[in-house]
């Protein structure tokens, strides 16, 4: 049985995979910073950044979901 | 740091370490810088235009985050202490060196574009007005300096 090909290249898939790891790590760092720091502005900035990083991971998910639909 | 604090910070691996705010923020800044580089590379090397666009968006947001976080940290004078300002003399020297290079580059581009019939017809009007530099690039350069120096003197 022939393997179906996606339209995403192997290199792109590697970058997407690395990006997930980057967003994951940065979101967690931001959460830790937001929880532990006392400065209100820094706390607010890191909180917003943590939430944004989760959204970024969602956009990366959308790429993969879009690619998986193409194969059918 | 007293002895008790030291043993807490560097003791058993199960001890949770609280990094100072500045170190934590610096770590996030470093990560933003590293990730920006990765997104730039990913955008440049992406084959699919939609994927490229996503990487560009993520790069843009990462740069914005870095700007915002740096702005928050810069409000603290102690954080800015690591920055040293270039001297006015160094800036002037760099300006002189680079202005000559830029003028030579302008001359090079105009000369070669003007020599080709097709490209000559497509030169942007704003660019065509700079043709004087082809005849005497140093004269234009000197004029730019003298007017700049006059501005500063006032």
XYZ file of C-alpha atoms in Angstrom, chain A residues 1 4-5 12 17-18 23 27-28 34 37 39-40 43 48 64 66 69 71:
19
model
C 0.000 0.000 0.000
C 0.135 9.100 1.221
C 2.248 12.211 1.046
C 9.139 22.337 7.387
C 8.355 20.310 15.643
C 11.135 22.519 17.028
C 6.679 27.565 22.553
C 5.272 29.392 27.976
C 6.397 27.460 31.059
C 4.756 35.438 36.352
C 7.986 37.772 40.451
C 6.901 43.518 40.060
C 3.316 44.070 38.819
C 4.033 39.889 36.191
C 0.257 37.820 28.673
C -0.583 20.193 10.847
C -4.554 21.525 7.496
C -6.908 17.062 5.637
C -4.159 13.757 2.244
